Amino acid sequence: NLPCTIGITLFPKDGKSPQVLLKNADAALRQAFREGVSVRPYSEDLSQVARHRLAIEQGLKQALDDGEFSLNFQPKVNTITGKPIATEVLLRWLNKGKWISPAEFIPISEESGIITEIGEWVLTQACQQWIRWAEQGLNPHPMAVNVSAQQFIQSGFVQRVAQILQQTGMPATKLDLEITEEVASEYPKKVIKTMSKLKQLGIHIVIDDFGTGYSSLSYLSRFPIDTLKIDQSFVSKMENSESDAAIVRMIMSLAKELNLKVIAEGVETEKQRQILVDLGCDYIQGFYFYQPLNSQQYQALLTQQVN
Ligand code: C2E
Ligand code: MG
Ligand code: MG
């Protein structure tokens, strides 16, 4: 079963030369991929989208050299006590005085391939930061770094991670890697292999955005993972939607059967926290407890904890 995707341009409406027609057909094709459809006719707004994306893509190439990236840290907490037990590293990009959301630039960096470089930068910085805090006696929590599909399935990824751990001195057991369920379900065999090697190093694996990626259950039981992170779309709707609440309950019992920990993300209210307590969800993350913090803010939190 060969998949096929088509971008369509019409002469003369969408271009008067073969070059322009092909360029626009290509833009339509890329949009088809993003929308997950197999046929996409070109439309005028696509060239605007394409221009915007191109600007971001070019900006990204410069961003590493110009020091425009920084890291934020969002604590994950114990559902009952509210005490931080770990932290997630979230990338931030300040481009010409404007913050650009990772939800916007990460997909573009994946498409352009620059994510590998960015991902290695994030991991290296995160590990270096962790070590600096440890050296200051701040007893930093385990740290979770997001890894994108392209990085995760690249050959040599595990060696690169091992190298970074060695170079920075970061203990593998303090590092979690978050990979989205979508990646895991798209490339299950490759992913199981890579996960197993990472686990051998002592790294913990978290499946991010769980519930959105259609993992087959047979694969799920074979993933050598530690934690499922319930996607925030279910958490935000579970108060008012019985079907979303049912999915959360189902994930909780599935995790129990498979002996996995569960964390819920995007918790914004006391009511959501309470529901998760009742369901036996041990860990949560969300604005209700902490926004993503910059490194000074997070360091202040660590300092407070030690004293
Ligand atoms: P994610 O890994 O699922 O991260 C959770 C996102 O939800 C973060 O958005 C976080 O700021 C936000 N969030 C946390 N608590 C709440 C809440 O209570 N309510 C709401 N509405 N949102 C909350 P952010 O930082 O914009 O990141 C978006 C996505 O970008 C991340 O989703 C992750 O997939 C990706 N990303 C961020 N940093 C990196 C990175 O270093 N590498 C890779 N590959 N992806 C990254
Ligand atoms: Mg994440
Ligand atoms: Mg998520």
mmCIF file of C-alpha atoms and ligand atoms in Angstrom:
data_model
loop_
_atom_site.group_PDB
_atom_site.id
_atom_site.type_symbol
_atom_site.label_atom_id
_atom_site.label_comp_id
_atom_site.label_asym_id
_atom_site.label_seq_id
_atom_site.Cartn_x
_atom_site.Cartn_y
_atom_site.Cartn_z
ATOM 1 C CA ASN A 1 0.000 0.000 0.000
ATOM 2 C CA LEU A 2 1.946 3.020 -1.281
ATOM 3 C CA PRO A 3 0.816 6.371 0.128
ATOM 4 C CA CYS A 4 0.472 9.194 -2.375
ATOM 5 C CA THR A 5 0.146 12.917 -1.796
ATOM 6 C CA ILE A 6 -0.716 15.458 -4.476
ATOM 7 C CA GLY A 7 -0.390 19.237 -4.613
ATOM 8 C CA ILE A 8 -2.311 20.860 -7.460
ATOM 9 C CA THR A 9 -1.724 24.120 -9.328
ATOM 10 C CA LEU A 10 -3.731 25.385 -12.287
ATOM 11 C CA PHE A 11 -2.465 27.466 -15.198
ATOM 12 C CA PRO A 12 -2.800 30.430 -15.394
ATOM 13 C CA LYS A 13 -4.591 31.107 -12.104
ATOM 14 C CA ASP A 14 -1.795 29.830 -9.845
ATOM 15 C CA GLY A 15 1.202 30.834 -11.959
ATOM 16 C CA LYS A 16 2.161 31.769 -15.485
ATOM 17 C CA SER A 17 5.512 29.989 -15.725
ATOM 18 C CA PRO A 18 6.426 26.337 -15.126
ATOM 19 C CA GLN A 19 8.770 27.426 -12.307
ATOM 20 C CA VAL A 20 6.052 29.273 -10.395
ATOM 21 C CA LEU A 21 3.522 26.515 -11.016
ATOM 22 C CA LEU A 22 5.937 23.903 -9.651
ATOM 23 C CA LYS A 23 6.917 26.026 -6.668
ATOM 24 C CA ASN A 24 3.264 26.561 -5.756
ATOM 25 C CA ALA A 25 2.413 22.899 -6.323
ATOM 26 C CA ASP A 26 5.206 22.114 -3.896
ATOM 27 C CA ALA A 27 3.737 24.530 -1.326
ATOM 28 C CA ALA A 28 0.346 22.828 -1.743
ATOM 29 C CA LEU A 29 1.991 19.412 -1.352
ATOM 30 C CA ARG A 30 3.703 20.423 1.904
ATOM 31 C CA GLN A 31 0.427 21.813 3.183
ATOM 32 C CA ALA A 32 -1.265 18.513 2.320
ATOM 33 C CA PHE A 33 1.268 16.731 4.565
ATOM 34 C CA ARG A 34 0.631 19.142 7.391
ATOM 35 C CA GLU A 35 -3.118 18.765 7.073
ATOM 36 C CA GLY A 36 -2.826 15.010 6.692
ATOM 37 C CA VAL A 37 -4.831 14.979 3.458
ATOM 38 C CA SER A 38 -3.816 13.305 0.207
ATOM 39 C CA VAL A 39 -4.857 16.024 -2.259
ATOM 40 C CA ARG A 40 -4.457 19.760 -1.737
ATOM 41 C CA PRO A 41 -5.148 22.435 -4.372
ATOM 42 C CA TYR A 42 -2.959 25.537 -4.170
ATOM 43 C CA SER A 43 -4.474 28.722 -2.783
ATOM 44 C CA GLU A 44 -3.179 32.268 -2.540
ATOM 45 C CA ASP A 45 -2.843 32.226 1.261
ATOM 46 C CA LEU A 46 -0.406 29.320 0.963
ATOM 47 C CA SER A 47 2.281 31.540 -0.472
ATOM 48 C CA GLN A 48 1.902 33.801 2.551
ATOM 49 C CA VAL A 49 2.174 30.788 4.830
ATOM 50 C CA ALA A 50 5.194 29.657 2.827
ATOM 51 C CA ARG A 51 6.871 33.064 3.137
ATOM 52 C CA HIS A 52 6.294 33.105 6.883
ATOM 53 C CA ARG A 53 7.693 29.616 7.248
ATOM 54 C CA LEU A 54 10.713 30.494 5.169
ATOM 55 C CA ALA A 55 11.398 33.489 7.429
ATOM 56 C CA ILE A 56 11.194 31.257 10.506
ATOM 57 C CA GLU A 57 13.388 28.650 8.896
ATOM 58 C CA GLN A 58 16.049 31.231 8.099
ATOM 59 C CA GLY A 59 15.720 32.728 11.567
ATOM 60 C CA LEU A 60 16.258 29.311 13.140
ATOM 61 C CA LYS A 61 19.534 28.832 11.295
ATOM 62 C CA GLN A 62 20.801 32.036 12.876
ATOM 63 C CA ALA A 63 19.231 31.552 16.291
ATOM 64 C CA LEU A 64 21.788 29.085 17.635
ATOM 65 C CA ASP A 65 24.742 31.270 16.616
ATOM 66 C CA ASP A 66 23.115 34.427 17.919
ATOM 67 C CA GLY A 67 22.224 32.941 21.292
ATOM 68 C CA GLU A 68 18.486 33.516 20.857
ATOM 69 C CA PHE A 69 17.464 30.260 22.523
ATOM 70 C CA SER A 70 17.017 29.717 26.232
ATOM 71 C CA LEU A 71 15.519 27.044 28.443
ATOM 72 C CA ASN A 72 12.504 27.150 30.704
ATOM 73 C CA PHE A 73 11.784 24.642 33.457
ATOM 74 C CA GLN A 74 8.318 23.511 34.424
ATOM 75 C CA PRO A 75 8.129 21.498 37.654
ATOM 76 C CA LYS A 76 6.170 18.255 37.741
ATOM 77 C CA VAL A 77 4.597 17.865 41.153
ATOM 78 C CA ASN A 78 3.175 15.264 43.483
ATOM 79 C CA THR A 79 -0.617 15.472 43.028
ATOM 80 C CA ILE A 80 -1.335 15.419 46.747
ATOM 81 C CA THR A 81 1.476 17.428 48.290
ATOM 82 C CA GLY A 82 2.122 19.760 45.342
ATOM 83 C CA LYS A 83 5.858 19.269 45.885
ATOM 84 C CA PRO A 84 8.095 19.296 42.796
ATOM 85 C CA ILE A 85 9.489 15.872 41.966
ATOM 86 C CA ALA A 86 10.975 16.522 38.529
ATOM 87 C CA THR A 87 11.125 19.223 35.894
ATOM 88 C CA GLU A 88 10.515 19.475 32.169
ATOM 89 C CA VAL A 89 12.827 21.513 29.999
ATOM 90 C CA LEU A 90 10.988 23.704 27.473
ATOM 91 C CA LEU A 91 12.795 25.559 24.718
ATOM 92 C CA ARG A 92 12.230 29.296 24.289
ATOM 93 C CA TRP A 93 13.123 31.470 21.296
ATOM 94 C CA LEU A 94 13.405 35.245 21.499
ATOM 95 C CA ASN A 95 13.660 36.373 17.889
ATOM 96 C CA LYS A 96 14.230 40.088 17.298
ATOM 97 C CA GLY A 97 12.504 40.938 20.560
ATOM 98 C CA LYS A 98 9.522 38.645 19.938
ATOM 99 C CA TRP A 99 8.864 35.301 21.613
ATOM 100 C CA ILE A 100 8.038 32.608 19.095
ATOM 101 C CA SER A 101 6.201 29.560 20.390
ATOM 102 C CA PRO A 102 7.828 26.135 20.103
ATOM 103 C CA ALA A 103 4.479 24.880 18.839
ATOM 104 C CA GLU A 104 5.227 27.050 15.805
ATOM 105 C CA PHE A 105 8.967 26.659 15.303
ATOM 106 C CA ILE A 106 9.549 23.032 16.352
ATOM 107 C CA PRO A 107 7.486 21.588 13.459
ATOM 108 C CA ILE A 108 9.324 23.874 11.021
ATOM 109 C CA SER A 109 12.700 22.894 12.459
ATOM 110 C CA GLU A 110 11.681 19.257 12.058
ATOM 111 C CA GLU A 111 10.752 19.736 8.433
ATOM 112 C CA SER A 112 13.968 21.580 7.650
ATOM 113 C CA GLY A 113 16.138 19.097 9.547
ATOM 114 C CA ILE A 114 17.710 21.705 11.838
ATOM 115 C CA ILE A 115 15.960 20.054 14.794
ATOM 116 C CA THR A 116 18.908 17.673 15.192
ATOM 117 C CA GLU A 117 21.245 20.543 15.945
ATOM 118 C CA ILE A 118 18.690 22.334 18.110
ATOM 119 C CA GLY A 119 17.850 19.138 19.990
ATOM 120 C CA GLU A 120 21.501 18.449 20.781
ATOM 121 C CA TRP A 121 21.906 22.024 21.944
ATOM 122 C CA VAL A 122 18.911 21.697 24.285
ATOM 123 C CA LEU A 123 20.141 18.409 25.732
ATOM 124 C CA THR A 124 23.674 19.717 26.248
ATOM 125 C CA GLN A 125 22.502 22.950 27.868
ATOM 126 C CA ALA A 126 20.048 21.128 30.096
ATOM 127 C CA CYS A 127 22.711 18.695 31.308
ATOM 128 C CA GLN A 128 25.241 21.477 31.890
ATOM 129 C CA GLN A 129 22.678 23.447 33.844
ATOM 130 C CA TRP A 130 21.758 20.423 35.948
ATOM 131 C CA ILE A 131 25.426 19.863 36.801
ATOM 132 C CA ARG A 132 25.939 23.537 37.756
ATOM 133 C CA TRP A 133 22.980 23.316 40.132
ATOM 134 C CA ALA A 134 24.223 20.018 41.552
ATOM 135 C CA GLU A 135 27.655 21.562 42.110
ATOM 136 C CA GLN A 136 26.013 24.415 44.002
ATOM 137 C CA GLY A 137 24.459 21.843 46.307
ATOM 138 C CA LEU A 138 20.938 22.581 45.098
ATOM 139 C CA ASN A 139 19.948 18.942 44.699
ATOM 140 C CA PRO A 140 18.227 19.432 41.321
ATOM 141 C CA HIS A 141 15.262 17.230 40.392
ATOM 142 C CA PRO A 142 15.439 14.746 37.552
ATOM 143 C CA MET A 143 15.151 16.598 34.281
ATOM 144 C CA ALA A 144 12.968 15.721 31.286
ATOM 145 C CA VAL A 145 13.965 16.801 27.806
ATOM 146 C CA ASN A 146 11.626 16.617 24.815
ATOM 147 C CA VAL A 147 12.941 14.734 21.831
ATOM 148 C CA SER A 148 11.394 15.100 18.415
ATOM 149 C CA ALA A 149 10.653 12.273 16.013
ATOM 150 C CA GLN A 150 13.432 13.125 13.593
ATOM 151 C CA GLN A 151 16.008 13.047 16.352
ATOM 152 C CA PHE A 152 14.738 9.911 17.957
ATOM 153 C CA ILE A 153 14.722 7.748 14.853
ATOM 154 C CA GLN A 154 18.064 8.981 13.585
ATOM 155 C CA SER A 155 20.797 6.364 13.626
ATOM 156 C CA GLY A 156 23.446 7.417 16.099
ATOM 157 C CA PHE A 157 20.956 9.140 18.398
ATOM 158 C CA VAL A 158 21.736 6.905 21.373
ATOM 159 C CA GLN A 159 25.497 7.359 20.921
ATOM 160 C CA ARG A 160 25.012 11.136 20.784
ATOM 161 C CA VAL A 161 23.020 11.078 24.013
ATOM 162 C CA ALA A 162 25.636 8.873 25.690
ATOM 163 C CA GLN A 163 28.351 11.249 24.531
ATOM 164 C CA ILE A 164 26.555 14.298 25.900
ATOM 165 C CA LEU A 165 26.026 12.570 29.252
ATOM 166 C CA GLN A 166 29.688 11.720 29.385
ATOM 167 C CA GLN A 167 30.902 15.156 28.346
ATOM 168 C CA THR A 168 28.688 17.007 30.789
ATOM 169 C CA GLY A 169 28.877 14.522 33.657
ATOM 170 C CA MET A 170 25.084 14.284 33.851
ATOM 171 C CA PRO A 171 23.965 11.057 35.568
ATOM 172 C CA ALA A 172 21.761 9.098 33.141
ATOM 173 C CA THR A 173 19.370 8.189 35.942
ATOM 174 C CA LYS A 174 18.500 11.873 36.390
ATOM 175 C CA LEU A 175 17.546 12.274 32.746
ATOM 176 C CA ASP A 176 14.095 11.578 31.295
ATOM 177 C CA LEU A 177 13.426 11.772 27.587
ATOM 178 C CA GLU A 178 9.903 12.638 26.446
ATOM 179 C CA ILE A 179 8.801 11.351 23.093
ATOM 180 C CA THR A 180 5.330 11.839 21.713
ATOM 181 C CA GLU A 181 3.002 8.918 21.344
ATOM 182 C CA GLU A 182 2.642 9.801 17.687
ATOM 183 C CA VAL A 183 6.305 9.030 17.009
ATOM 184 C CA ALA A 184 6.167 5.837 18.990
ATOM 185 C CA SER A 185 3.141 4.554 17.115
ATOM 186 C CA GLU A 186 4.466 5.582 13.723
ATOM 187 C CA TYR A 187 7.802 3.788 13.981
ATOM 188 C CA PRO A 188 7.202 1.155 16.666
ATOM 189 C CA LYS A 189 10.000 -1.292 15.829
ATOM 190 C CA LYS A 190 12.711 1.304 15.475
ATOM 191 C CA VAL A 191 11.462 3.084 18.564
ATOM 192 C CA ILE A 192 11.505 -0.058 20.721
ATOM 193 C CA LYS A 193 15.143 -0.657 19.760
ATOM 194 C CA THR A 194 16.195 2.897 20.533
ATOM 195 C CA MET A 195 14.247 2.967 23.786
ATOM 196 C CA SER A 196 15.849 -0.251 24.951
ATOM 197 C CA LYS A 197 19.339 1.128 24.399
ATOM 198 C CA LEU A 198 18.473 4.340 26.220
ATOM 199 C CA LYS A 199 17.056 2.350 29.088
ATOM 200 C CA GLN A 200 20.257 0.362 29.315
ATOM 201 C CA LEU A 201 22.057 3.648 29.862
ATOM 202 C CA GLY A 202 19.720 4.286 32.801
ATOM 203 C CA ILE A 203 17.551 6.944 31.155
ATOM 204 C CA HIS A 204 13.825 7.085 31.874
ATOM 205 C CA ILE A 205 11.388 7.276 28.995
ATOM 206 C CA VAL A 206 8.135 9.189 29.055
ATOM 207 C CA ILE A 207 5.458 8.921 26.384
ATOM 208 C CA ASP A 208 4.241 12.504 25.880
ATOM 209 C CA ASP A 209 0.769 13.550 24.679
ATOM 210 C CA PHE A 210 -0.529 10.091 25.478
ATOM 211 C CA GLY A 211 -4.000 9.311 24.179
ATOM 212 C CA THR A 212 -3.592 11.178 20.913
ATOM 213 C CA GLY A 213 -1.353 8.873 18.901
ATOM 214 C CA TYR A 214 -3.191 5.579 18.464
ATOM 215 C CA SER A 215 -0.495 3.247 19.816
ATOM 216 C CA SER A 216 -1.428 -0.305 19.270
ATOM 217 C CA LEU A 217 -1.786 -1.970 22.631
ATOM 218 C CA SER A 218 0.498 -4.838 21.690
ATOM 219 C CA TYR A 219 3.312 -2.392 20.997
ATOM 220 C CA LEU A 220 2.595 -0.329 24.047
ATOM 221 C CA SER A 221 3.266 -3.314 26.280
ATOM 222 C CA ARG A 222 6.584 -3.822 24.507
ATOM 223 C CA PHE A 223 7.808 -0.251 24.827
ATOM 224 C CA PRO A 224 10.383 -0.226 27.612
ATOM 225 C CA ILE A 225 8.914 2.940 29.095
ATOM 226 C CA ASP A 226 8.472 4.271 32.609
ATOM 227 C CA THR A 227 5.740 6.864 32.386
ATOM 228 C CA LEU A 228 2.683 7.840 30.366
ATOM 229 C CA LYS A 229 1.898 11.534 30.228
ATOM 230 C CA ILE A 230 -1.811 12.110 29.663
ATOM 231 C CA ASP A 231 -2.340 14.704 26.967
ATOM 232 C CA GLN A 232 -3.631 18.060 28.149
ATOM 233 C CA SER A 233 -6.617 17.949 25.780
ATOM 234 C CA PHE A 234 -8.218 15.242 27.960
ATOM 235 C CA VAL A 235 -7.307 16.954 31.196
ATOM 236 C CA SER A 236 -8.814 20.253 30.107
ATOM 237 C CA LYS A 237 -12.091 18.639 29.034
ATOM 238 C CA MET A 238 -12.565 15.888 31.602
ATOM 239 C CA GLU A 239 -14.570 18.091 34.020
ATOM 240 C CA ASN A 240 -17.321 18.598 31.476
ATOM 241 C CA SER A 241 -17.026 15.716 29.080
ATOM 242 C CA GLU A 242 -17.802 12.198 30.200
ATOM 243 C CA SER A 243 -15.974 10.676 27.237
ATOM 244 C CA ASP A 244 -12.774 12.575 28.032
ATOM 245 C CA ALA A 245 -13.060 11.575 31.679
ATOM 246 C CA ALA A 246 -13.510 7.978 30.514
ATOM 247 C CA ILE A 247 -10.307 8.158 28.483
ATOM 248 C CA VAL A 248 -8.386 9.455 31.490
ATOM 249 C CA ARG A 249 -9.800 6.640 33.635
ATOM 250 C CA MET A 250 -8.898 4.118 30.971
ATOM 251 C CA ILE A 251 -5.316 5.394 30.712
ATOM 252 C CA MET A 252 -5.013 5.148 34.499
ATOM 253 C CA SER A 253 -6.083 1.513 34.565
ATOM 254 C CA LEU A 254 -3.998 0.636 31.526
ATOM 255 C CA ALA A 255 -0.945 2.136 33.211
ATOM 256 C CA LYS A 256 -1.644 0.174 36.354
ATOM 257 C CA GLU A 257 -1.815 -3.082 34.412
ATOM 258 C CA LEU A 258 1.404 -2.301 32.596
ATOM 259 C CA ASN A 259 3.090 -1.114 35.774
ATOM 260 C CA LEU A 260 3.715 2.395 34.479
ATOM 261 C CA LYS A 261 3.640 5.730 36.230
ATOM 262 C CA VAL A 262 1.195 8.346 35.023
ATOM 263 C CA ILE A 263 1.499 12.092 34.929
ATOM 264 C CA ALA A 264 -1.264 14.423 33.763
ATOM 265 C CA GLU A 265 -0.259 17.603 31.946
ATOM 266 C CA GLY A 266 -2.082 20.898 31.550
ATOM 267 C CA VAL A 267 -3.695 20.885 35.002
ATOM 268 C CA GLU A 268 -5.089 24.381 35.539
ATOM 269 C CA THR A 269 -7.723 24.084 38.283
ATOM 270 C CA GLU A 270 -8.267 22.653 41.742
ATOM 271 C CA LYS A 271 -11.205 20.670 40.405
ATOM 272 C CA GLN A 272 -8.998 18.971 37.817
ATOM 273 C CA ARG A 273 -6.442 18.203 40.497
ATOM 274 C CA GLN A 274 -9.157 16.706 42.694
ATOM 275 C CA ILE A 275 -10.456 14.462 39.903
ATOM 276 C CA LEU A 276 -6.915 13.251 39.302
ATOM 277 C CA VAL A 277 -6.420 12.570 43.014
ATOM 278 C CA ASP A 278 -9.615 10.488 42.979
ATOM 279 C CA LEU A 279 -8.366 8.567 39.950
ATOM 280 C CA GLY A 280 -5.095 7.822 41.700
ATOM 281 C CA CYS A 281 -2.915 9.867 39.359
ATOM 282 C CA ASP A 282 0.293 10.436 41.321
ATOM 283 C CA TYR A 283 1.898 13.262 39.395
ATOM 284 C CA ILE A 284 0.702 16.368 37.623
ATOM 285 C CA GLN A 285 2.089 19.302 35.736
ATOM 286 C CA GLY A 286 0.333 22.513 34.852
ATOM 287 C CA PHE A 287 -0.257 26.180 35.431
ATOM 288 C CA TYR A 288 -2.258 25.384 38.596
ATOM 289 C CA PHE A 289 1.053 24.691 40.311
ATOM 290 C CA TYR A 290 3.759 26.184 38.131
ATOM 291 C CA GLN A 291 4.142 28.040 34.874
ATOM 292 C CA PRO A 292 7.328 27.224 32.979
ATOM 293 C CA LEU A 293 10.058 29.114 34.899
ATOM 294 C CA ASN A 294 13.205 30.704 33.563
ATOM 295 C CA SER A 295 16.495 29.468 34.954
ATOM 296 C CA GLN A 296 16.755 32.150 37.674
ATOM 297 C CA GLN A 297 13.215 31.464 38.868
ATOM 298 C CA TYR A 298 13.784 27.742 38.885
ATOM 299 C CA GLN A 299 17.085 28.172 40.685
ATOM 300 C CA ALA A 300 15.264 30.241 43.320
ATOM 301 C CA LEU A 301 12.813 27.383 43.765
ATOM 302 C CA LEU A 302 15.649 24.893 44.218
ATOM 303 C CA THR A 303 17.372 27.191 46.691
ATOM 304 C CA GLN A 304 14.171 27.547 48.710
ATOM 305 C CA GLN A 305 13.824 23.795 48.784
ATOM 306 C CA VAL A 306 17.300 23.182 50.100
ATOM 307 C CA ASN A 307 16.944 25.760 52.874
HETATM 308 P P1 C2E B 1 4.833 19.382 25.474
HETATM 309 O O1 C2E B 1 6.143 18.688 25.601
HETATM 310 O O2 C2E B 1 3.610 18.534 25.555
HETATM 311 O O3 C2E B 1 4.833 20.506 26.589
HETATM 312 C C1 C2E B 1 3.703 20.980 27.249
HETATM 313 C C2 C2E B 1 3.279 22.331 26.763
HETATM 314 O O4 C2E B 1 2.127 22.737 27.506
HETATM 315 C C3 C2E B 1 4.295 23.453 26.980
HETATM 316 O O5 C2E B 1 4.113 24.383 25.920
HETATM 317 C C4 C2E B 1 3.853 24.056 28.300
HETATM 318 O O6 C2E B 1 4.268 25.391 28.472
HETATM 319 C C5 C2E B 1 2.361 23.965 28.159
HETATM 320 N N1 C2E B 1 1.670 23.901 29.456
HETATM 321 C C6 C2E B 1 2.146 23.482 30.646
HETATM 322 N N2 C2E B 1 1.192 23.545 31.604
HETATM 323 C C7 C2E B 1 0.075 24.013 31.003
HETATM 324 C C8 C2E B 1 -1.270 24.300 31.467
HETATM 325 O O7 C2E B 1 -1.617 24.141 32.634
HETATM 326 N N3 C2E B 1 -2.142 24.754 30.538
HETATM 327 C C9 C2E B 1 -1.799 24.945 29.236
HETATM 328 N N4 C2E B 1 -2.724 25.407 28.404
HETATM 329 N N5 C2E B 1 -0.559 24.693 28.762
HETATM 330 C C10 C2E B 1 0.368 24.224 29.643
HETATM 331 P P2 C2E B 1 5.320 24.978 25.099
HETATM 332 O O8 C2E B 1 6.476 25.275 26.011
HETATM 333 O O9 C2E B 1 4.772 26.059 24.256
HETATM 334 O O10 C2E B 1 5.773 23.743 24.199
HETATM 335 C C11 C2E B 1 4.921 23.229 23.214
HETATM 336 C C12 C2E B 1 5.496 21.958 22.624
HETATM 337 O O11 C2E B 1 6.706 22.239 21.919
HETATM 338 C C13 C2E B 1 5.881 20.927 23.677
HETATM 339 O O12 C2E B 1 4.757 20.186 24.078
HETATM 340 C C14 C2E B 1 6.887 20.096 22.896
HETATM 341 O O13 C2E B 1 6.224 19.175 22.072
HETATM 342 C C15 C2E B 1 7.545 21.136 22.021
HETATM 343 N N6 C2E B 1 8.844 21.499 22.618
HETATM 344 C C16 C2E B 1 9.154 22.420 23.565
HETATM 345 N N7 C2E B 1 10.471 22.424 23.830
HETATM 346 C C17 C2E B 1 11.029 21.455 23.046
HETATM 347 C C18 C2E B 1 12.366 20.960 22.854
HETATM 348 O O14 C2E B 1 13.340 21.362 23.500
HETATM 349 N N8 C2E B 1 12.521 19.963 21.894
HETATM 350 C C19 C2E B 1 11.464 19.455 21.186
HETATM 351 N N9 C2E B 1 11.709 18.485 20.290
HETATM 352 N N10 C2E B 1 10.213 19.895 21.359
HETATM 353 C C20 C2E B 1 9.987 20.879 22.271
HETATM 354 MG MG MG B 2 6.815 17.270 26.880
HETATM 355 MG MG MG B 3 2.390 17.191 25.880
#
